[in-house]
mmCIF file of C-alpha atoms and ligand atoms in Angstrom:
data_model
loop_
_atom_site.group_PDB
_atom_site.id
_atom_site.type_symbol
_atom_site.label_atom_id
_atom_site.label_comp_id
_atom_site.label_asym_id
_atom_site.label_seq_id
_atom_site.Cartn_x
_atom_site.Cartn_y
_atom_site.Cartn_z
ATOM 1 C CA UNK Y 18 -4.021 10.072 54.780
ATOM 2 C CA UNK Y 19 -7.209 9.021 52.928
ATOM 3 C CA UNK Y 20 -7.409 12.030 50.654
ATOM 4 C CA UNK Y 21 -7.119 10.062 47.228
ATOM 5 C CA UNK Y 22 -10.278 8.097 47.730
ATOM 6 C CA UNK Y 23 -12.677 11.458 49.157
ATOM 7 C CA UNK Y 24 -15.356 12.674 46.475
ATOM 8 C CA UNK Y 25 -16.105 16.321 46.738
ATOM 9 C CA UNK Y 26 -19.655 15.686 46.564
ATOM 10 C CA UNK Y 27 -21.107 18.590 48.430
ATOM 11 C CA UNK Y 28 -20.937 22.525 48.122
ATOM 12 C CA UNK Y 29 -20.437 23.481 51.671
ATOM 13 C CA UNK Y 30 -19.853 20.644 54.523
ATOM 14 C CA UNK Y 31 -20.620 21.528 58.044
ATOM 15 C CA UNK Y 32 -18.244 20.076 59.927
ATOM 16 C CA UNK Y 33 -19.897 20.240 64.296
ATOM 17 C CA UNK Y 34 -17.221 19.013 66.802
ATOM 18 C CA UNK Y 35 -14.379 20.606 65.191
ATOM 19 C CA UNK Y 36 -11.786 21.392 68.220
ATOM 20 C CA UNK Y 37 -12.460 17.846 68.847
ATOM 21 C CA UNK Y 38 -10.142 14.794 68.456
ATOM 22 C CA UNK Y 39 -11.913 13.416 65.753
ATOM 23 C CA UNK Y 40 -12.628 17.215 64.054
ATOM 24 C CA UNK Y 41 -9.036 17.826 64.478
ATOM 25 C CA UNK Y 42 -8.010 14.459 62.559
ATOM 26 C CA UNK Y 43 -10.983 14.845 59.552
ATOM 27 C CA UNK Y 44 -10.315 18.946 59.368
ATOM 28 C CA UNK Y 45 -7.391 18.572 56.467
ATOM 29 C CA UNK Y 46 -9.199 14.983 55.162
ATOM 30 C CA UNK Y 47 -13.122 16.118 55.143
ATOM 31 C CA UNK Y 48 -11.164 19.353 52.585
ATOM 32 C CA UNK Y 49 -11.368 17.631 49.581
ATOM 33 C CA UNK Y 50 -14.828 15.996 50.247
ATOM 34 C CA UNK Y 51 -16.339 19.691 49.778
ATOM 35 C CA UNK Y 52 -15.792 23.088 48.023
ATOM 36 C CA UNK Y 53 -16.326 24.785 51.350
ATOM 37 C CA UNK Y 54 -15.713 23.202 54.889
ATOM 38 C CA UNK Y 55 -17.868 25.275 57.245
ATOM 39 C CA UNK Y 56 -15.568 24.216 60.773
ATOM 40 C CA UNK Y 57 -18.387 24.473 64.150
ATOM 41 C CA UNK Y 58 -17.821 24.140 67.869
ATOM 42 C CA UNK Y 59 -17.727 25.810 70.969
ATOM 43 C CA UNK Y 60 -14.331 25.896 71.784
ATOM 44 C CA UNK Y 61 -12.075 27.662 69.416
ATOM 45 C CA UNK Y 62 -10.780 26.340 66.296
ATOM 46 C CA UNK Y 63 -8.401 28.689 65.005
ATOM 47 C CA UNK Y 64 -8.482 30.715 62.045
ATOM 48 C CA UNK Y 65 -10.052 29.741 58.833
ATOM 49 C CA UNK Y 66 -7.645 28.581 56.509
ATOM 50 C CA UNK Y 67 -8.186 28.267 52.359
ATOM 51 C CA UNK Y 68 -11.496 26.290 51.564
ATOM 52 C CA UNK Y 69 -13.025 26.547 55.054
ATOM 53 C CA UNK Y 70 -15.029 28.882 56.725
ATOM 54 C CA UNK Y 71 -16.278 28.760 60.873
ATOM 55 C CA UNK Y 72 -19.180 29.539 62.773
ATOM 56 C CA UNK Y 73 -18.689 29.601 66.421
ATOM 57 C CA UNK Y 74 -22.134 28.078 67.665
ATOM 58 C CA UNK Y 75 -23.476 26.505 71.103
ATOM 59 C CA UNK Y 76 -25.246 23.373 69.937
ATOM 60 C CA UNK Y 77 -27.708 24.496 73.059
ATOM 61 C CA UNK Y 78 -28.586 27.578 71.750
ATOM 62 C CA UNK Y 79 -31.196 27.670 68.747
ATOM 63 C CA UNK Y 80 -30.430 30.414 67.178
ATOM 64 C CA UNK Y 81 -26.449 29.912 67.259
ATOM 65 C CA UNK Y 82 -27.323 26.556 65.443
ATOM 66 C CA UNK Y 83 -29.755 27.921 62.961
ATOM 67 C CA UNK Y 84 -27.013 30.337 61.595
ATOM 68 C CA UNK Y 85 -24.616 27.380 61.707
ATOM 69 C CA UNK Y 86 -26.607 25.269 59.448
ATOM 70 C CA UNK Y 87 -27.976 27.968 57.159
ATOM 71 C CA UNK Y 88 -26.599 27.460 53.542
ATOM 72 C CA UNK Y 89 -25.307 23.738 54.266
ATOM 73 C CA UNK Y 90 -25.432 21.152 51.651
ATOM 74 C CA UNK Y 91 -24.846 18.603 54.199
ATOM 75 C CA UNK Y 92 -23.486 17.654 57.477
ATOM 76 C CA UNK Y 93 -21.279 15.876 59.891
ATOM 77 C CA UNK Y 94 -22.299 16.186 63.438
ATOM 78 C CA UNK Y 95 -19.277 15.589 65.451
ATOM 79 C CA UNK Y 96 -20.362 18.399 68.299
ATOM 80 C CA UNK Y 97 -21.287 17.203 72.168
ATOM 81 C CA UNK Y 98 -20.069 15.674 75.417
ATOM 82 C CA UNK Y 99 -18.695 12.259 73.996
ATOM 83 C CA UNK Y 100 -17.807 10.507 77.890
ATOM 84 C CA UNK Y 101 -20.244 9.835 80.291
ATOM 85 C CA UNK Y 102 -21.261 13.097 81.962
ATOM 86 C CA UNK Y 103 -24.130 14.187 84.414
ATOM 87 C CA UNK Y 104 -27.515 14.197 82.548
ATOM 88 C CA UNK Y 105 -28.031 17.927 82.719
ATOM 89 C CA UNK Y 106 -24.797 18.248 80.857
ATOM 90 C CA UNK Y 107 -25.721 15.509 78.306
ATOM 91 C CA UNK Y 108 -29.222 16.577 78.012
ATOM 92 C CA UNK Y 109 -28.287 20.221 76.566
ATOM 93 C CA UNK Y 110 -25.213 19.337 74.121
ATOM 94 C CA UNK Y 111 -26.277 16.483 72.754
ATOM 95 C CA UNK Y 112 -30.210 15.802 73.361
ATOM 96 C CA UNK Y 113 -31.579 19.324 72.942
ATOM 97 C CA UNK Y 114 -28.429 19.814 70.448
ATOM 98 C CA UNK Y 115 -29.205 17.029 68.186
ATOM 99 C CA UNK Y 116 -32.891 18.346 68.202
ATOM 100 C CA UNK Y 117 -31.882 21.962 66.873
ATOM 101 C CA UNK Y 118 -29.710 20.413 64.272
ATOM 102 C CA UNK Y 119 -32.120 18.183 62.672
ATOM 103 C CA UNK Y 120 -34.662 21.861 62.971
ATOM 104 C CA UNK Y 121 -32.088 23.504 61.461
ATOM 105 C CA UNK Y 122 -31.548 20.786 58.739
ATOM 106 C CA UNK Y 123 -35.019 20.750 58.243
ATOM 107 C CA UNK Y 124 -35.998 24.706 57.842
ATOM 108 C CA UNK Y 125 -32.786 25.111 55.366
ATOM 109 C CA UNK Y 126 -33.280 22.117 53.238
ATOM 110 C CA UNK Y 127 -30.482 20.161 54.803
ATOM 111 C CA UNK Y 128 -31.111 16.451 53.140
ATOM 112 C CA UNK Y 129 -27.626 14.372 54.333
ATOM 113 C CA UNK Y 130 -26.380 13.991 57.987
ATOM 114 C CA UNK Y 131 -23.829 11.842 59.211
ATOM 115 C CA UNK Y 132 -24.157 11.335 63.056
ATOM 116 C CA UNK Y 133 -21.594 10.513 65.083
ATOM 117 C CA UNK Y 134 -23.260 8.131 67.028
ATOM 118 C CA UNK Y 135 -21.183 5.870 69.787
ATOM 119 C CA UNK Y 136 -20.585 2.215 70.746
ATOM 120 C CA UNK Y 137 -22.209 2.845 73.851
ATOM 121 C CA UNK Y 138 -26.139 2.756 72.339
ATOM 122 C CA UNK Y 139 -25.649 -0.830 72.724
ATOM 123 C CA UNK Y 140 -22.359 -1.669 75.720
ATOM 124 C CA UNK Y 141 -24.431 -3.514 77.986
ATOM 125 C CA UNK Y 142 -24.269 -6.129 75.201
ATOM 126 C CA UNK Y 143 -21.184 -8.974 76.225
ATOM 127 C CA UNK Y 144 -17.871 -8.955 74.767
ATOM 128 C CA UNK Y 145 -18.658 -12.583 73.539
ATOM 129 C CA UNK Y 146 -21.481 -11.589 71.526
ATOM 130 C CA UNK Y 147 -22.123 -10.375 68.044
ATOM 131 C CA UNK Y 148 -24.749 -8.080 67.166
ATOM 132 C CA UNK Y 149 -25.742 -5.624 64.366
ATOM 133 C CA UNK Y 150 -28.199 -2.644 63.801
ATOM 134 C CA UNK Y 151 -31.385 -4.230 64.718
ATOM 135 C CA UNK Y 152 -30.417 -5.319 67.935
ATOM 136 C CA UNK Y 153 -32.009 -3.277 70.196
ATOM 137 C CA UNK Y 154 -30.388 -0.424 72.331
ATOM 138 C CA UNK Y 155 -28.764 -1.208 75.258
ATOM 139 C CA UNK Y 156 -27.118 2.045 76.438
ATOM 140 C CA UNK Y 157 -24.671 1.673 78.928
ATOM 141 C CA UNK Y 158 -25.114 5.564 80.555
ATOM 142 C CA UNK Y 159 -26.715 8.703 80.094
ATOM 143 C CA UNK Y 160 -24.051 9.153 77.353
ATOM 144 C CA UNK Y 161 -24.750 6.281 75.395
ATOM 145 C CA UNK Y 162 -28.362 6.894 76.121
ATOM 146 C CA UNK Y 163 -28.455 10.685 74.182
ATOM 147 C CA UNK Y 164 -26.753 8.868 71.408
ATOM 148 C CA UNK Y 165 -29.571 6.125 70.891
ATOM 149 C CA UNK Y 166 -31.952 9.629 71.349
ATOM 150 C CA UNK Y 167 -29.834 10.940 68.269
ATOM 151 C CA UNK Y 168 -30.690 7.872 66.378
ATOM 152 C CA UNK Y 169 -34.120 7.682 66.867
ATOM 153 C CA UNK Y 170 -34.015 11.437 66.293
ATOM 154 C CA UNK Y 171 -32.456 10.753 62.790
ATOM 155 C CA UNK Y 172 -35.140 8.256 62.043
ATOM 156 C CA UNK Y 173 -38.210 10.724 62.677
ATOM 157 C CA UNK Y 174 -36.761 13.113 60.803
ATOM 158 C CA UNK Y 175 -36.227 10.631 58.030
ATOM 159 C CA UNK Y 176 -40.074 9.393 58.172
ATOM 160 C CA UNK Y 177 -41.136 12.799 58.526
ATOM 161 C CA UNK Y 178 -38.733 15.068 56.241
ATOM 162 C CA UNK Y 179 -36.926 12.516 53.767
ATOM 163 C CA UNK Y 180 -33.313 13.315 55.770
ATOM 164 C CA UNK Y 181 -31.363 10.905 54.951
ATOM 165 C CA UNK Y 182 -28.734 9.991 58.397
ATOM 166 C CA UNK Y 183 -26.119 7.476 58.746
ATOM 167 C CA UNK Y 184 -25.579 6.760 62.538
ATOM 168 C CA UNK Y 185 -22.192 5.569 62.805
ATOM 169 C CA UNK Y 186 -21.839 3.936 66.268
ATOM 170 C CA UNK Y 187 -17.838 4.906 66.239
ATOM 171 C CA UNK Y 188 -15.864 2.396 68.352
ATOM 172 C CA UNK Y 189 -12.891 3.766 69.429
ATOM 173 C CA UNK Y 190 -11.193 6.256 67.160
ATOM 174 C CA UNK Y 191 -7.592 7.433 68.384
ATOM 175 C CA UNK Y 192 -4.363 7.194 66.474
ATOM 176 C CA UNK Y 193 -3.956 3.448 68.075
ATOM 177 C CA UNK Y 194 -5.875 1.006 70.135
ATOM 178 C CA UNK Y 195 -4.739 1.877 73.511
ATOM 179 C CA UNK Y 196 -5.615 -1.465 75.190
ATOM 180 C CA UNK Y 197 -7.141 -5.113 74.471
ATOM 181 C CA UNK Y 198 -10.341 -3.602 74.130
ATOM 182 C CA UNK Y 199 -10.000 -1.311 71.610
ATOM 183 C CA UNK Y 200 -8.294 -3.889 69.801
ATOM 184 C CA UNK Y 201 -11.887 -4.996 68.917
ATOM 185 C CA UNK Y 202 -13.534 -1.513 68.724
ATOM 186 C CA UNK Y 203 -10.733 0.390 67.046
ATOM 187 C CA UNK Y 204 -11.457 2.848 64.278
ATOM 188 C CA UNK Y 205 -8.492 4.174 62.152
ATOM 189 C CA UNK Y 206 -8.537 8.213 61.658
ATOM 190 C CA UNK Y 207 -8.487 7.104 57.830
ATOM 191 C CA UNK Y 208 -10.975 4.554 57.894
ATOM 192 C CA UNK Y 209 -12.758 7.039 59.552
ATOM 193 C CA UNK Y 210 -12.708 9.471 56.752
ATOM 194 C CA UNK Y 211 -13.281 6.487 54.554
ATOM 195 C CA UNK Y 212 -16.788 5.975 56.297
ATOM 196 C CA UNK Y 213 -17.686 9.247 56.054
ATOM 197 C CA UNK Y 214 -16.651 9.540 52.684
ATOM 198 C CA UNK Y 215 -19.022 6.572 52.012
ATOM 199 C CA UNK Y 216 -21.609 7.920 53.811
ATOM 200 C CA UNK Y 217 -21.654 11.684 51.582
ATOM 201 C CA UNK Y 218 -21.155 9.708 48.544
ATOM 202 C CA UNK Y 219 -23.357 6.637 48.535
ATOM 203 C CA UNK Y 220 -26.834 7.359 46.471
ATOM 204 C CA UNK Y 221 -28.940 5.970 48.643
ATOM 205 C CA UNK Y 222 -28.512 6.018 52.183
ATOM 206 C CA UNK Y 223 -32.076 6.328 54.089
ATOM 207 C CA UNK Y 224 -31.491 5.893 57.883
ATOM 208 C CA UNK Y 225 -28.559 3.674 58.434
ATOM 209 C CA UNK Y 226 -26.798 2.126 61.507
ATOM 210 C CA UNK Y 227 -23.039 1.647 60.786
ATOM 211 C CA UNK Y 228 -20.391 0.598 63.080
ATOM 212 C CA UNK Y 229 -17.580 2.076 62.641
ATOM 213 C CA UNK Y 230 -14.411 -0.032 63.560
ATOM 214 C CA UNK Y 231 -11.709 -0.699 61.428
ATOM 215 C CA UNK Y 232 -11.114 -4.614 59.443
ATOM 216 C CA UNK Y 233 -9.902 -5.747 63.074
ATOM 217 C CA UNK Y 234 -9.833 -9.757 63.300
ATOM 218 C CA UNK Y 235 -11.832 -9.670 66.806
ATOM 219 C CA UNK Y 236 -14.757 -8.025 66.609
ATOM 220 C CA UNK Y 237 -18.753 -7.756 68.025
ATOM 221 C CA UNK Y 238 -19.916 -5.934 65.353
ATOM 222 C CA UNK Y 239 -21.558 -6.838 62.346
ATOM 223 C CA UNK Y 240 -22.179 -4.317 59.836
ATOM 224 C CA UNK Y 241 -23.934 -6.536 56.841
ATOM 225 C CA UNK Y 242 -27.017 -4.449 57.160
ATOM 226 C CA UNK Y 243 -24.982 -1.622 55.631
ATOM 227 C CA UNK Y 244 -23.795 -2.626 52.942
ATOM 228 C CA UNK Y 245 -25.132 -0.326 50.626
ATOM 229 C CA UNK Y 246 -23.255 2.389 52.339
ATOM 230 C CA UNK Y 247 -20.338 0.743 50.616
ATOM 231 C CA UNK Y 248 -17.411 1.446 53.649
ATOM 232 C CA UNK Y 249 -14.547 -0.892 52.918
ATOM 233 C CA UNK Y 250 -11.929 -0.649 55.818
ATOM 234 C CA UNK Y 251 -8.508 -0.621 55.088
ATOM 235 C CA UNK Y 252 -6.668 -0.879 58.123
ATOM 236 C CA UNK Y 253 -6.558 -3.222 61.133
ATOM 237 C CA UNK Y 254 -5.777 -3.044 65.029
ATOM 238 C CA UNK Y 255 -3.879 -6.698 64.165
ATOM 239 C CA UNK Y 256 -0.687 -4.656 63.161
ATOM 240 C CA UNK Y 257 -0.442 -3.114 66.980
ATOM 241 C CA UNK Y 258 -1.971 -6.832 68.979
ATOM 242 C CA UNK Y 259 1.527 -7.648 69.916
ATOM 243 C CA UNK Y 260 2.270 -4.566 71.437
ATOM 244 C CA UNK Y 261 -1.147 -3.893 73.311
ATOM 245 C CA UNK Y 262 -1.056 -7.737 74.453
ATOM 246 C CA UNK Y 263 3.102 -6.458 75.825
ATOM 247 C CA UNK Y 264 2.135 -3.740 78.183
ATOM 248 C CA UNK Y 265 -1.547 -4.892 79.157
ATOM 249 C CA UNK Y 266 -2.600 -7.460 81.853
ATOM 250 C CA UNK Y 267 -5.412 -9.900 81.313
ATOM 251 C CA UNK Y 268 -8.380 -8.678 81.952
ATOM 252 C CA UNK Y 269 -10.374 -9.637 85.146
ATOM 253 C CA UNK Y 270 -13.517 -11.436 83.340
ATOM 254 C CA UNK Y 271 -15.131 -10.562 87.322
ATOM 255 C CA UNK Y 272 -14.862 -6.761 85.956
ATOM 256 C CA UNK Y 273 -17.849 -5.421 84.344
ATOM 257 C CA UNK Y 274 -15.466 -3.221 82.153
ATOM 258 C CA UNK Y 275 -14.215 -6.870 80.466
ATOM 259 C CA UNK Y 276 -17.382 -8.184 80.318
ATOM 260 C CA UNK Y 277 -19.618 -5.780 78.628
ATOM 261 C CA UNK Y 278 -18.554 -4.325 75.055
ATOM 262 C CA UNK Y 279 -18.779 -0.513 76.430
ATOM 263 C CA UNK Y 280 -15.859 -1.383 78.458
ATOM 264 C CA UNK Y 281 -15.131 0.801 81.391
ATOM 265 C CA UNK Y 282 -18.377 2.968 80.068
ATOM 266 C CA UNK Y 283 -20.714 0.565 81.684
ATOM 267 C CA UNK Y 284 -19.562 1.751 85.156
ATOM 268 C CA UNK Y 285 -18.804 5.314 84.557
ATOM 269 C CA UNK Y 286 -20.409 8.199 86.017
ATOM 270 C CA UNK Y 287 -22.986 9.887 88.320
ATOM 271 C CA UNK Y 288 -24.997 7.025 89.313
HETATM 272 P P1 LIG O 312 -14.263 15.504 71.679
HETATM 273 O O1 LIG O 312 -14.829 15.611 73.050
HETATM 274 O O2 LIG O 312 -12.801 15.612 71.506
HETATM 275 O O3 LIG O 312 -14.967 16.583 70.721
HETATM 276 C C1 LIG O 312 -16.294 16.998 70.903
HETATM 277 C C2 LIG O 312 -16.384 18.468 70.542
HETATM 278 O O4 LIG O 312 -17.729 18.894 70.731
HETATM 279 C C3 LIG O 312 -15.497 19.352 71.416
HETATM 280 O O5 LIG O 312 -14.612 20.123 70.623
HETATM 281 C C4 LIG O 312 -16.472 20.226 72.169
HETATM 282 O O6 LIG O 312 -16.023 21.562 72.375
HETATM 283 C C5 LIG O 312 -17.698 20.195 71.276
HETATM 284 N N1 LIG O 312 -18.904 20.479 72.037
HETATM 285 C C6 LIG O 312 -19.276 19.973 73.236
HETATM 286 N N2 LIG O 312 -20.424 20.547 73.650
HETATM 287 C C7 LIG O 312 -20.773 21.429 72.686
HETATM 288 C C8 LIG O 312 -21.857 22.328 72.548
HETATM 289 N N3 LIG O 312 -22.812 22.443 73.502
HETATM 290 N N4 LIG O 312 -21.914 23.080 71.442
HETATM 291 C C9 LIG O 312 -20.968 22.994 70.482
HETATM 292 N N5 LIG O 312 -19.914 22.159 70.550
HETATM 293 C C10 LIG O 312 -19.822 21.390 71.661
HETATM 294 O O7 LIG O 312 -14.791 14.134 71.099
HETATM 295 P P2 LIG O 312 -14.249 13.272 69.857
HETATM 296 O O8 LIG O 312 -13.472 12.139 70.370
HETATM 297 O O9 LIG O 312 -13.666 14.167 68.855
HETATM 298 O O10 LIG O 312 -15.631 12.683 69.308
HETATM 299 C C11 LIG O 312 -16.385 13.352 68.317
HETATM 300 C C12 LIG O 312 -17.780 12.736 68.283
HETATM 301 O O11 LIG O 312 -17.682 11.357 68.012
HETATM 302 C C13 LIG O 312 -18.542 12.880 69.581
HETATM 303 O O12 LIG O 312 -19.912 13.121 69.283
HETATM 304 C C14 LIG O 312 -18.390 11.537 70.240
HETATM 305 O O13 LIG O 312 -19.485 11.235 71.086
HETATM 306 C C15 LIG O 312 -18.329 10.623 69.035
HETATM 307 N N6 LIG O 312 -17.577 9.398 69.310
HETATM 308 C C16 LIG O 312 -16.219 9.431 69.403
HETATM 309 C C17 LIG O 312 -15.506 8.274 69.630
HETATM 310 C C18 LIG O 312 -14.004 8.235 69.655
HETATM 311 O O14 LIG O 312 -13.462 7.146 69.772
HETATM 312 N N7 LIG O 312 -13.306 9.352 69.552
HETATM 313 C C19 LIG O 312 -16.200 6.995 69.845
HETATM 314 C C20 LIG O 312 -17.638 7.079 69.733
HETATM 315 C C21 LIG O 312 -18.277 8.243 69.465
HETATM 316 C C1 LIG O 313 -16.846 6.869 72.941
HETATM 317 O O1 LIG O 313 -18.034 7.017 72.641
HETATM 318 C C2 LIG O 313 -16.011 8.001 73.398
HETATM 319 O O2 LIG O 313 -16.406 9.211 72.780
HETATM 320 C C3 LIG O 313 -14.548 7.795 73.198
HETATM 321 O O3 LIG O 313 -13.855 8.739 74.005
HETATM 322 C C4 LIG O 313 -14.064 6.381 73.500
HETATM 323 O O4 LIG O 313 -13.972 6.184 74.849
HETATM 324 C C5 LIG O 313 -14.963 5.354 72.834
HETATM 325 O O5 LIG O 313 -16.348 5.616 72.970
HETATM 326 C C6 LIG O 313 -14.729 3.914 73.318
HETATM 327 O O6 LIG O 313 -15.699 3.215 73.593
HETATM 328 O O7 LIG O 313 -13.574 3.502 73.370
#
């Protein structure tokens, strides 16, 4: 784990999205970024444990959220539906969610935000392209589409209020890339953490676009635009190529899900 290189930089850390995957993995990392680690979600997350505190909040609910921001320093907003989903769904969790939380932010003098945002603002871009942040959205579902709402959302409340966001389009964050995709869009737990940890700790950070993906040798992503967040990756999906190439089959380049960059995304869902 990442701990060595975390700066506690903040009094008490929200932490949204914590019975997650990815809350799960930063829980015992986003510790020593903090003096308090205020745990949220829906779903349970267990007892606090030393240096942590929870609030048990429905991102839908307004009131639930304006206790859950109330004497935060700063946040990570991990909480919502993160696959494609019907729009009702996505609409409350993560639309109407990522509305309270900036409200909340805003009312309790909340000035830093990291926002998970996802890969899938822009997946209807190819797999033999490169882009960065100013290329414009392409959202490749109603999921992908709440997240580019969540960006934009972040950048009003910037203009308006002087809240700072980074918007860190995560690729695909699991232990290991689990197929030749994700060899391209992989992001390590650690390098993770290391983002984040940039993101807290760098002075200035405005509204930012990051993508977050490891220092993977194929990639679509280019983050020079944010370089004055200052996120050096560390690891690579290169270390697990031989084995993902060993148990996968080429892809059919006929498939949408090979061509476009959000992968099986672009096909997913209602409609
Ligand atoms: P996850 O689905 O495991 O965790 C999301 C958490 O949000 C869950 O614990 C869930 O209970 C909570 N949640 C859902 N609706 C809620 C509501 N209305 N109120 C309060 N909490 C609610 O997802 P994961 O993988 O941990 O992802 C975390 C964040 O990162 C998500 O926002 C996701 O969209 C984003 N992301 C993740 C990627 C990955 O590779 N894991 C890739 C791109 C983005
Ligand atoms: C996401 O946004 C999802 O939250 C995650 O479950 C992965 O599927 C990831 O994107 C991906 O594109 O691999």
């Amino acid at each position: 784990m990442s701990h060595a290189i975390a700066i506690k930089t903040h009094r008490r850390l929200l932490l949204t999205g914590a019975a997650g995957g990815l809350g799960t993995a930063l829980r015992p990392r986003l510790k020593h970024n903090c003096e308090v680690l205020r745990l949220s979600d829906l779903a349970d997350v267990g007892a606090a444990q030393a240096g942590e505190e929870v609030v048990q909040a429905d991102l839908a609910n307004a009131d639930q959220v304006d206790a859950m921001v109330a004497g935060c320093d700063a946040i990570v907003h991990l909480g919502g539906i993160s696959v494609e989903a019907p729009f009702a769904a996505i609409l409350q969790a993560n639309i109407v969610g990522a509305y309270h939380l900036y409200e909340a932010a805003r009312q309790h003098g909340v000035k830093r935000v990291v926002f998970a945002s996802s890969n899938h603002v822009t997946g209807f871009y190819k797999q033999s392209e490169t882009i960065h942040a100013d290329h414009p959205a392409r959202p490749d579902g109603f999921y992908g589409l709440s997240k580019a709402f969540g960006e934009d959302l972040a950048r009003l409340y910037f203009d308006r209020h002087g809240i700072e966001t980074a918007c860190v389009r995560i690729g695909s964050s699991f232990p290991e890339p689990k197929d030749r995709r994700m060899l391209a869009t992989w992001l390590s737990y650690d390098d993770l953490h290391r983002l984040i940890t940039a993101c807290l700790s760098t002075p200035v950070l405005g509204h930012s676009i990051v993508f977050g993906m490891s220092d993977n040798a194929v990639t679509w992503w280019d983050n020079s635009r944010a370089r004055h967040i200052g996120f050096v990756p560390k690891d690579s999906s290169d270390v697990f190529r031989d084995a993902v190439y060993a148990r996968t089959s080429a892809p059919d380049l006929s498939d949408p899900a090979a061509i476009y960059q959000g992968g099986a995304f672009v096909k997913a869902g209602p409609f």
